[in-house]
CSV table of C-alpha atoms and ligand atoms in Angstrom, one decimal:
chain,number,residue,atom,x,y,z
A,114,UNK,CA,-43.0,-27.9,19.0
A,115,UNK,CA,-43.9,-24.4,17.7
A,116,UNK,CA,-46.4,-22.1,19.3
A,117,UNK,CA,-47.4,-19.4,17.3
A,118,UNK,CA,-48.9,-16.2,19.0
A,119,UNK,CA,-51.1,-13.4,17.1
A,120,UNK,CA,-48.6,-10.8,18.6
A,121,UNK,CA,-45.1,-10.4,19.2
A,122,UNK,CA,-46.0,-8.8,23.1
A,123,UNK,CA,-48.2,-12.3,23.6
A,124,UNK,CA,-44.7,-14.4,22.6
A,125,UNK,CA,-42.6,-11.8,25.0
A,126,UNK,CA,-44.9,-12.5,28.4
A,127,UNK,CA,-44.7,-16.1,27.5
A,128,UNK,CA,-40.8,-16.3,27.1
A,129,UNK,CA,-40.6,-14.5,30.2
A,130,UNK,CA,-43.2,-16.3,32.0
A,131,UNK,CA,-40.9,-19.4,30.9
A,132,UNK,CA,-38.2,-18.6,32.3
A,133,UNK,CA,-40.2,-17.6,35.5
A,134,UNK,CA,-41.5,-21.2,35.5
A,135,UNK,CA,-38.2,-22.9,34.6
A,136,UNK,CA,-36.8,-21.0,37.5
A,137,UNK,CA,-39.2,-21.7,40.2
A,138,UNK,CA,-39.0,-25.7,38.8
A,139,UNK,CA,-35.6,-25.9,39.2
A,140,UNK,CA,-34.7,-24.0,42.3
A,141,UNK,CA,-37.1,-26.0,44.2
A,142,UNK,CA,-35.7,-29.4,42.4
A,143,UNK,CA,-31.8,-28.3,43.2
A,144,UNK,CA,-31.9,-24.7,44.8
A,145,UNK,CA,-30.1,-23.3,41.5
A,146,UNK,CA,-31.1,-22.3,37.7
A,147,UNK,CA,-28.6,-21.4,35.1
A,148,UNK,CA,-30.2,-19.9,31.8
A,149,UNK,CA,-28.6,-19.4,28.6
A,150,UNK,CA,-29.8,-16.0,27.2
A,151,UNK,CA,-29.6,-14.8,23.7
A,152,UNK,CA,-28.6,-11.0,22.1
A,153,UNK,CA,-30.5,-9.1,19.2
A,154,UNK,CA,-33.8,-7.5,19.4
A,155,UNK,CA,-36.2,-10.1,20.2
A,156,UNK,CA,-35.7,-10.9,23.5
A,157,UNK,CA,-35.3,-7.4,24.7
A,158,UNK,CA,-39.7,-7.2,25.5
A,159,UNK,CA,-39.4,-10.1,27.3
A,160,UNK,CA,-36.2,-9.3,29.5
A,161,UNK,CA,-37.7,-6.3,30.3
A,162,UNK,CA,-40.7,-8.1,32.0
A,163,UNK,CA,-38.6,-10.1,33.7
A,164,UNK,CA,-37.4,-6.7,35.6
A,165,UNK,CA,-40.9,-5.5,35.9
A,166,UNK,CA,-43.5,-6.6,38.8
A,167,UNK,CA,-45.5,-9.5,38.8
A,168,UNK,CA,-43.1,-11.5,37.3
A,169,UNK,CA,-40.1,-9.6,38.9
A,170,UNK,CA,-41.3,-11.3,42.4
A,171,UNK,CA,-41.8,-14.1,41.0
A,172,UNK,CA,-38.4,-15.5,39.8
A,173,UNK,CA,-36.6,-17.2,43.0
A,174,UNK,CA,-33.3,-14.3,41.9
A,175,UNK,CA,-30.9,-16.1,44.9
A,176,UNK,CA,-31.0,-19.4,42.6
A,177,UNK,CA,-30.6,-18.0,39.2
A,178,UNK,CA,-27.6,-17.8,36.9
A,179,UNK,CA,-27.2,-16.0,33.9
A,180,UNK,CA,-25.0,-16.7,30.7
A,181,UNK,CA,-24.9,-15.6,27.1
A,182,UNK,CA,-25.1,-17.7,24.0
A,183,UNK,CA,-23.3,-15.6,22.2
A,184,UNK,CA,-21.6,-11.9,22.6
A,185,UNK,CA,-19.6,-9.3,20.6
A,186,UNK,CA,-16.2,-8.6,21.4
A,187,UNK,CA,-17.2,-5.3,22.7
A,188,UNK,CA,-16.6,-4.0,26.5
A,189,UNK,CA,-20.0,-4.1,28.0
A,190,UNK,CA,-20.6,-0.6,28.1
A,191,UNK,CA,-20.9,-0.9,24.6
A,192,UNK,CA,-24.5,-0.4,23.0
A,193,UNK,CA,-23.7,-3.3,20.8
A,194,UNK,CA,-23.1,-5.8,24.0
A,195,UNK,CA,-25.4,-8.4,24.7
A,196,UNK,CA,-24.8,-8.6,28.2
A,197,UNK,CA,-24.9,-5.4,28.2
A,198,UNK,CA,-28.3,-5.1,27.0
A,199,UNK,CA,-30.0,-7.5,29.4
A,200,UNK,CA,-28.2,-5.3,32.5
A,201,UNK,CA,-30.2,-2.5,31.2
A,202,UNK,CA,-33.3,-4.5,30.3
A,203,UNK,CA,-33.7,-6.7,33.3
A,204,UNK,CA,-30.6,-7.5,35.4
A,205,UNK,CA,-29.9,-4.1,37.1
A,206,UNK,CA,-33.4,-4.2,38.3
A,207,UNK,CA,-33.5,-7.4,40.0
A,208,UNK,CA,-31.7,-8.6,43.0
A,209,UNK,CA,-28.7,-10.5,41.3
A,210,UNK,CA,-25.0,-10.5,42.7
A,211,UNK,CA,-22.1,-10.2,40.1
A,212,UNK,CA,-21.2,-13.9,41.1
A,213,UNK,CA,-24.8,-14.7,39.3
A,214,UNK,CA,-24.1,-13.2,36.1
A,215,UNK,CA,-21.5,-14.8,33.9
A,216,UNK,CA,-20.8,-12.4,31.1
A,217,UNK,CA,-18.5,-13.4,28.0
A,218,UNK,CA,-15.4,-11.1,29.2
A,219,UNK,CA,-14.0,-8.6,26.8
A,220,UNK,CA,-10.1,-9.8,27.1
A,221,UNK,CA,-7.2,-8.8,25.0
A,222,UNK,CA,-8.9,-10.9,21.8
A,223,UNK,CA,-11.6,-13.1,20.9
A,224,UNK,CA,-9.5,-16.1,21.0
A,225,UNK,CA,-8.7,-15.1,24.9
A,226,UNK,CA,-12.4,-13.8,25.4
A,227,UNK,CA,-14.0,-17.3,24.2
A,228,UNK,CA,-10.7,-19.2,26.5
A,229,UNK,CA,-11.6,-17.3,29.7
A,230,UNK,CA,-15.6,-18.0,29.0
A,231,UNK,CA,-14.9,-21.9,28.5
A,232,UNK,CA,-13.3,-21.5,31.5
A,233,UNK,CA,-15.7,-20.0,33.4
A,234,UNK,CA,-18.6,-22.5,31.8
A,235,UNK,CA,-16.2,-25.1,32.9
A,236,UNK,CA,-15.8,-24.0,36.6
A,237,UNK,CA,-19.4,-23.3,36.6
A,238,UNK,CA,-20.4,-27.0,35.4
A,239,UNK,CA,-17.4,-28.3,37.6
A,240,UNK,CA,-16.7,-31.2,35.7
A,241,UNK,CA,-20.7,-32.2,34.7
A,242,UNK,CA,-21.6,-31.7,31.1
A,243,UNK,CA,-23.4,-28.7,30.4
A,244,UNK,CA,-26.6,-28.6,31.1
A,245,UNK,CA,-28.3,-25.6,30.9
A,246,UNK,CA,-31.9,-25.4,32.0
A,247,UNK,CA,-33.1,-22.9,29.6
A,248,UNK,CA,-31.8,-21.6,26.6
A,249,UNK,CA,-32.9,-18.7,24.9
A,250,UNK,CA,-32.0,-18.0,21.0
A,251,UNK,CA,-32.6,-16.1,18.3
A,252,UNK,CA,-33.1,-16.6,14.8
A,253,UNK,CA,-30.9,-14.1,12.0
A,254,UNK,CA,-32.1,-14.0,8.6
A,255,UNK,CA,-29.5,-16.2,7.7
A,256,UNK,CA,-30.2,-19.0,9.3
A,257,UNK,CA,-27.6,-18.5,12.3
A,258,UNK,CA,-28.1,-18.7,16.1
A,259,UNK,CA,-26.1,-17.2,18.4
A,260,UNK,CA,-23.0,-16.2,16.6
A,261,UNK,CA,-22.9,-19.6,14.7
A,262,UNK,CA,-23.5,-18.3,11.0
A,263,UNK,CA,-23.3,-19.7,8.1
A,264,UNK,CA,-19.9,-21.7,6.7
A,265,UNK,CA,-18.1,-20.6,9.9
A,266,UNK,CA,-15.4,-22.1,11.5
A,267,UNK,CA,-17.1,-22.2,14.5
A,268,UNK,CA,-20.0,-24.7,13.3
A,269,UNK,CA,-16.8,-27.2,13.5
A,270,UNK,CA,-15.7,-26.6,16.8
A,271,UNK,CA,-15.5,-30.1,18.6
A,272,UNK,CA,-13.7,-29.4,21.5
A,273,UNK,CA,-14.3,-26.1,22.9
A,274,UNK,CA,-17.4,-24.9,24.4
A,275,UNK,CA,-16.9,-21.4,23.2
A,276,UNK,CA,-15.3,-19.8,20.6
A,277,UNK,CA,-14.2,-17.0,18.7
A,278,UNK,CA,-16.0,-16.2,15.7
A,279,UNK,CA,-14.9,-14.0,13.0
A,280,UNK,CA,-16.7,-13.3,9.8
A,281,UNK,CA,-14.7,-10.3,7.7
A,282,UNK,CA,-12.8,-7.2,8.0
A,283,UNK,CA,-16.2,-5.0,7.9
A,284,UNK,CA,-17.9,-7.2,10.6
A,285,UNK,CA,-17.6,-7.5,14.3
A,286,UNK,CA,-15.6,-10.3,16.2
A,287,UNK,CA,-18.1,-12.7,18.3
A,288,UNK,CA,-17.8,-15.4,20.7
A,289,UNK,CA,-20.2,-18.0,20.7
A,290,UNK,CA,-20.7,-20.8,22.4
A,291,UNK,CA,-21.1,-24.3,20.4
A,292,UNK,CA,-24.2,-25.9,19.1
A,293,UNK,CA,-23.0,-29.0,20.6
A,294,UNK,CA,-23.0,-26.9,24.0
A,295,UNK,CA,-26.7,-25.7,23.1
A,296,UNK,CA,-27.8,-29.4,22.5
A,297,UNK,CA,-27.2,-30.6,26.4
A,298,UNK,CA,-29.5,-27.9,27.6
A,299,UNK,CA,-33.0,-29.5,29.4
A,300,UNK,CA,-35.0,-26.7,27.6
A,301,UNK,CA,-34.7,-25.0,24.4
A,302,UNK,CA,-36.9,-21.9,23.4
A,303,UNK,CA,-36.2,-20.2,19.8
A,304,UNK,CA,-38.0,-16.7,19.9
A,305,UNK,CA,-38.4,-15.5,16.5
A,306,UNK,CA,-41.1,-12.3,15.7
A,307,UNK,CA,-41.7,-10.3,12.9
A,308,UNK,CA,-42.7,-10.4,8.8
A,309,UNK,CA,-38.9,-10.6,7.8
A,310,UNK,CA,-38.0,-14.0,10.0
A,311,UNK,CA,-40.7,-15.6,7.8
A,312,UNK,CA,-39.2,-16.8,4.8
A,313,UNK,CA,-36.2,-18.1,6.7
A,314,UNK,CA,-38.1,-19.4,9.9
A,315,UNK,CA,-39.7,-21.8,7.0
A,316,UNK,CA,-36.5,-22.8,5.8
A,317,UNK,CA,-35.1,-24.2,8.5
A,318,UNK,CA,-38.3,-25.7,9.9
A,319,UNK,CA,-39.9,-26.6,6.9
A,320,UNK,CA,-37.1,-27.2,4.5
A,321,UNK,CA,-34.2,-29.8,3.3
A,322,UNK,CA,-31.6,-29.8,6.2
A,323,UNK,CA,-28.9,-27.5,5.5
A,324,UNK,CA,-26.7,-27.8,8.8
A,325,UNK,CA,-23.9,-25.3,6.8
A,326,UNK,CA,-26.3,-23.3,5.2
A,327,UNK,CA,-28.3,-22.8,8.6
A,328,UNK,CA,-26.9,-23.6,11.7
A,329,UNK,CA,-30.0,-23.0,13.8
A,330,UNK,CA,-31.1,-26.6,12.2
A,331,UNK,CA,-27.7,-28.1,14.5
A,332,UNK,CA,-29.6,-27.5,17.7
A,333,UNK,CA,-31.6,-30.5,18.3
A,334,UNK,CA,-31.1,-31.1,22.0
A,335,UNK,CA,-29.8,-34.4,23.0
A,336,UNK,CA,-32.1,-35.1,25.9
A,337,UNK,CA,-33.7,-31.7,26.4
A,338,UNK,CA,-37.0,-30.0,24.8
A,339,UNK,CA,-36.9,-27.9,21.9
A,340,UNK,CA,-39.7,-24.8,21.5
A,341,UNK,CA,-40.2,-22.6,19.0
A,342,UNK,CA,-42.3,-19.4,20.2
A,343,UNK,CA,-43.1,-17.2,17.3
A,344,UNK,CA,-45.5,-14.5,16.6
A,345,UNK,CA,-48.5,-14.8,13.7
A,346,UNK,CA,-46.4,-12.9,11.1
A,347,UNK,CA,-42.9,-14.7,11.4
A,348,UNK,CA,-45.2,-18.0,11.2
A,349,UNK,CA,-46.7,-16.3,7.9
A,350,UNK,CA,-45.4,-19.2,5.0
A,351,UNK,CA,-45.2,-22.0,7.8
A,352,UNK,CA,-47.3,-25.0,6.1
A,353,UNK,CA,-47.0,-27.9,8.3
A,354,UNK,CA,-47.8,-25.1,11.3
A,355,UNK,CA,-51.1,-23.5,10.7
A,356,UNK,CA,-51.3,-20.2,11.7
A,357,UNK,CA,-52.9,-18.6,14.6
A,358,UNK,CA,-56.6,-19.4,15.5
A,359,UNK,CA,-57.4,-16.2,16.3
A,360,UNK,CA,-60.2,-17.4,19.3
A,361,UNK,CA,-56.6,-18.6,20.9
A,362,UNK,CA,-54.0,-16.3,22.7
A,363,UNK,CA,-51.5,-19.3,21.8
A,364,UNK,CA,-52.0,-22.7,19.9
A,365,UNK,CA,-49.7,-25.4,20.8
A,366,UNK,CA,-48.8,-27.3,17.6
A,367,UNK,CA,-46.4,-30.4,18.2
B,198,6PG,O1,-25.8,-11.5,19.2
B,198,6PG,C1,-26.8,-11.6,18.5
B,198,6PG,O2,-27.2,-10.8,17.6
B,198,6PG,C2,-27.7,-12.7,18.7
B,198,6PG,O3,-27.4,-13.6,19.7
B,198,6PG,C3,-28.2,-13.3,17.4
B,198,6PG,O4,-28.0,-14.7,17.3
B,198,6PG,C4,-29.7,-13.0,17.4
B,198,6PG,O5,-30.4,-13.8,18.3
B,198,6PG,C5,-30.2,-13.2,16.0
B,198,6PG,O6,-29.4,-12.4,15.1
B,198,6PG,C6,-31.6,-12.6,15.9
B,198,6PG,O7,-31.5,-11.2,16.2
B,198,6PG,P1,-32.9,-10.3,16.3
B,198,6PG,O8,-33.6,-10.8,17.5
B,198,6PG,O9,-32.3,-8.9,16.5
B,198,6PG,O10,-33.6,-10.5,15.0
């Protein structure tokens, strides 16, 4: 399903009302909530509402646990880090204890990074498969999500939850976790905003499927609900999804 809002702030309250949503749902169905967030730009407007009052009161905090779809092997201290990001977005506002928030560690190397994080997912899950209740991802203008790009080893990682991801000499080590991960989640939510996402956001909606070329067309949740919330300008060449009715804050297209 795609919704397509006439501004990128309209598709930032409604991921964070989302996950608002999604939390109160499943703490009252289980007492616990375990999102999958997402790095990049995107998400940053709507992490930062999450921090900020009325939805900051909102989220049930004492049921909610935070992972990463992906992250760059960088300490967290680095501007780069995704986790990192979201601490200074959202998380150090809210009331969330360090046993809440499951960052993808910075170890001695990728490889040991994306071990002690399928450990951790692992431990977290305790022997269940891994259901997330909401994932957040993004959408590069490549056609990858997360850090699953394009001809990547990691597109053909079977066994692992998460792995290490590296692309060349001049670019960063990642760890990602796998689509196959992605696919067991309940709820998947693609945010994608802005004029350049068009042309590619069309492709892997509209086009042949790819699955090497574009990895974001792998996530197809098993079980789970796919969304796509995008913004009037990323939605720009979409054919099948006609644009915005302006007399709508949001059209629901499925
Ligand atoms: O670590 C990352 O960069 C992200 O997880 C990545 O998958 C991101 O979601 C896309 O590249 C879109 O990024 P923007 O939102 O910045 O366009």
């Amino acid at each position: 399903m795609v919704i397509v809002y006439e501004e990128r702030e309209a598709l930032s309250h409604a991921a964070a009302r989302l996950f608002a949503d999604q939390a109160l749902q499943r703490a009252g169905e289980r007492g616990r909530f375990a999102a999958l967030l997402s790095g990049g730009e995107t998400p940053q407007e709507c992490f930062e509402l999450l921090g900020r009052e009325p939805l900051r009161s909102s989220v049930p905090w004492d049921a909610v646990h935070l992972f990463w779809g992906d992250e760059r092997w960088v300490p967290v201290s680095d501007p780069r880090s995704n986790q990192g990001m979201a601490r200074r977005a959202f998380i150090d506002q809210v009331p969330l204890s360090e046993e809440q928030v499951h960052g993808i560690p910075f170890a001695d190397s990728p490889r040991e990074s994306a071990a002690r994080y399928d450990r951790e997912l692992r431990g977290f899950f305790d022997g269940e498969a891994p259901r997330f209740d909401l994932v957040f991802l993004g959408l590069g203008p490549d056609g990858h999500t997360a850090s699953l790009f394009p001809g990547n080893a990691a597109l053909n990682e079977r066994n692992r939850w998460a792995c290490e991801v590296y692309r060349s000499e001049r670019e960063l080590y990642r760890v990602t976790v796998t689509a196959e991960l992605i696919n067991q989640a309940a709820l998947v939510a693609f945010l994608v905003a802005g004029r350049e996402k068009a042309e590619i956001l069309a492709r892997v909606l509209e086009g042949e499927r790819e699955l090497d070329e574009l990895p974001a067309q792998l996530v197809r949740p098993v079980q789970g609900k796919l969304l796509w919330l995008v913004d009037r300008e990323a939605a720009r060449l979409l054919s099948r999804h006609p644009v915005l009715d302006r007399s709508a804050p949001e059209k629901v297209i499925p």
